[in-house]
CSV table of C-alpha atoms in Angstrom, one decimal:
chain,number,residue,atom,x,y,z
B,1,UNK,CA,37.3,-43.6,-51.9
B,2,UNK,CA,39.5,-40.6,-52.4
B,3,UNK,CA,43.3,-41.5,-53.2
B,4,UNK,CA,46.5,-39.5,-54.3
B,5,UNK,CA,49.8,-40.4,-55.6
B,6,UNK,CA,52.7,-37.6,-55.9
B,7,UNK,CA,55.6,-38.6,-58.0
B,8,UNK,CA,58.3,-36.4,-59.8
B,9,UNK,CA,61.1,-36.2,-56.4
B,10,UNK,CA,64.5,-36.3,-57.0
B,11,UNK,CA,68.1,-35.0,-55.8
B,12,UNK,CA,69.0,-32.0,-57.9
B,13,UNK,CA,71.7,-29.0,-58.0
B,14,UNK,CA,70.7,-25.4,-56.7
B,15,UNK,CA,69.3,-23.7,-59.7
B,16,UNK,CA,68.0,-26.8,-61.6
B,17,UNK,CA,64.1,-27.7,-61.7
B,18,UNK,CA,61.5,-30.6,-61.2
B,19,UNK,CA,58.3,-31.2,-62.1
B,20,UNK,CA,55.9,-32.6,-59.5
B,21,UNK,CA,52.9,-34.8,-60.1
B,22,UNK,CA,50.2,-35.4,-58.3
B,23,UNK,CA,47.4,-38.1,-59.6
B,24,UNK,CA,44.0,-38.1,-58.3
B,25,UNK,CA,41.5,-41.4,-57.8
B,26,UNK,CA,38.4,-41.2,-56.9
B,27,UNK,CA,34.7,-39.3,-58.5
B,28,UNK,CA,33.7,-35.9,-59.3
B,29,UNK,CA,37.2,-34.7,-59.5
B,30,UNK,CA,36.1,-31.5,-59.8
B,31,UNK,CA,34.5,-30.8,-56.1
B,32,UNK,CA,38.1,-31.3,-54.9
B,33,UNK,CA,41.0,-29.1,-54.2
B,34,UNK,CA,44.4,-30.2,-54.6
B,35,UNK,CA,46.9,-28.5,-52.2
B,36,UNK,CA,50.6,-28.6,-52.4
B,37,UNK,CA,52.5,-29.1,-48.4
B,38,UNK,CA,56.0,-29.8,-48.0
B,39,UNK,CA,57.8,-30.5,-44.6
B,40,UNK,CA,61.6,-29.4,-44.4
B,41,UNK,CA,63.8,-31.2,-41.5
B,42,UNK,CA,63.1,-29.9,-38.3
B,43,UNK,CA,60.2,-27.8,-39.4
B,44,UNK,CA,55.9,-27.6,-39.6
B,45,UNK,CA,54.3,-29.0,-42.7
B,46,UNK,CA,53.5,-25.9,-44.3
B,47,UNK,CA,50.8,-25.1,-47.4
B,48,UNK,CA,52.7,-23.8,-50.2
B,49,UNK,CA,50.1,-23.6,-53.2
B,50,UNK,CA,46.6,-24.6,-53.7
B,51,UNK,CA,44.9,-25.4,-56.8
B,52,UNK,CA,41.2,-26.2,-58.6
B,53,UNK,CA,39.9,-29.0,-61.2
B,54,UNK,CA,39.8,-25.6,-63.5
B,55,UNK,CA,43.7,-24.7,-62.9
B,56,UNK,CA,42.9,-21.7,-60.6
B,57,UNK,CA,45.9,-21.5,-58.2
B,58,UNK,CA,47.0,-19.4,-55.2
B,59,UNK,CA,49.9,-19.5,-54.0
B,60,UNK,CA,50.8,-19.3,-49.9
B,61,UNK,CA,54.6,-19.4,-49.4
B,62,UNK,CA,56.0,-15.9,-50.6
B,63,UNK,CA,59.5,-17.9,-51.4
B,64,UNK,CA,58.1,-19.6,-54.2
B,65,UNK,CA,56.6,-16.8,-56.2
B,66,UNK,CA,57.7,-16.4,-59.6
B,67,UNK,CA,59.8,-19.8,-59.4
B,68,UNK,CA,56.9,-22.4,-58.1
B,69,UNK,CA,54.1,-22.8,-60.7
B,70,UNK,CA,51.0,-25.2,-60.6
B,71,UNK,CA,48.9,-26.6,-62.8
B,72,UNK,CA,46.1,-28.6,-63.3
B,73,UNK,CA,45.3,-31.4,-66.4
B,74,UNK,CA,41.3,-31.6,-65.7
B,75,UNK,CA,41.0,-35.1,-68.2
B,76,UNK,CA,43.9,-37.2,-66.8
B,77,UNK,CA,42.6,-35.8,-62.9
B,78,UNK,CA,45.9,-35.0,-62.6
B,79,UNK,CA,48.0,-32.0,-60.9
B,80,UNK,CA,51.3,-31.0,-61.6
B,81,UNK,CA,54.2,-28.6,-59.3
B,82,UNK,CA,56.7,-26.8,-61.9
B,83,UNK,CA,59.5,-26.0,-59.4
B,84,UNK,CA,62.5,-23.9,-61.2
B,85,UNK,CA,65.2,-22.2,-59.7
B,86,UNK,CA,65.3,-24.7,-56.9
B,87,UNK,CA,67.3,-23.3,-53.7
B,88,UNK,CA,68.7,-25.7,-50.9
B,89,UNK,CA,65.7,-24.4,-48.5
B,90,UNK,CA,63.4,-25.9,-51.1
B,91,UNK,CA,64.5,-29.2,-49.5
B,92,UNK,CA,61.6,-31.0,-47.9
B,93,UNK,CA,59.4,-33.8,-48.4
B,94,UNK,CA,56.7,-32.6,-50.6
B,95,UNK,CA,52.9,-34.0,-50.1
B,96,UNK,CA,50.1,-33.7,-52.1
B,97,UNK,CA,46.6,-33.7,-50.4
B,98,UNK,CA,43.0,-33.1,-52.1
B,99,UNK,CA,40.3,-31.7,-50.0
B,100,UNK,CA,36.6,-32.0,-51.2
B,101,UNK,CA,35.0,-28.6,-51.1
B,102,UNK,CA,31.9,-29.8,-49.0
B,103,UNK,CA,33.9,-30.7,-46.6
B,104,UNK,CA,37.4,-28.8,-46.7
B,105,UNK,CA,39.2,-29.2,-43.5
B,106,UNK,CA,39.4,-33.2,-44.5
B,107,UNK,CA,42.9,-33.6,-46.1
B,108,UNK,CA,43.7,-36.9,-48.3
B,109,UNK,CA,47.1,-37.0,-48.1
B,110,UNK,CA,49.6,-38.9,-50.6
B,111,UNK,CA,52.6,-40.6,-49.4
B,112,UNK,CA,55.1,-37.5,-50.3
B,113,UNK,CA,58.2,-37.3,-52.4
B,114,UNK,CA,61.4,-35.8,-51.3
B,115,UNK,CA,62.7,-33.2,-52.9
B,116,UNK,CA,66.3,-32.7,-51.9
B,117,UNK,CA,68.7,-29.2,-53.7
B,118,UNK,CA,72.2,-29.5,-52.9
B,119,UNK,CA,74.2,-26.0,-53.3
């Protein structure tokens, strides 16, 4: 059984930054990609960055580049979201989701946590 939990959401001021976590249950942690959605009012879920077990990232959302960063802590099975320089069109629910690389168009999706930047 494959589970995530993303935590790290808050309110925050335009210009301020959060940290996202995602943890990850479940075996062999390191067949799995951990993916990075978020879902603004009104608009698609969209993939913003992906990342491996070893930390290897790319990102998918050219808005984000240079503030969004993500990471990976292989022992704790844990994945993180450095968001700085947070804009009000950052706003969205933001979902984790880990796909197991034999079988990648299967998404396990967390619950999401909002993520709301007032200007």
């Amino acid at each position: 059984q494959v589970q995530v939990i993303e935590s790290g959401g808050g309110t925050v001021q335009a210009g301020a930054s959060l940290r996202l976590s995602c943890a990850f249950s479940g075996p062999t942690f390191g067949y799995y990609i951990m993916d990075w959605f978020r879902q603004a009012p009104g608009k698609e879920r969209e993939m913003v960055v992906s990342i491996n077990a070893g930390g290897g990232s790319t990102i998918h959302v050219d808005s984000v580049k240079g503030r969004f960063t993500a990471s990976s802590d292989y022992a704790k099975k844990t994945v993180y979201l450095q968001m700085n320089s947070l804009k009000p069109e950052d706003t969205a629910v933001y979902y984790c989701a880990a796909r197991d690389l034999r079988t990648p168009s299967e998404f396990h999706w967390g619950q999401g946590t909002q993520v709301t930047v007032s200007s």
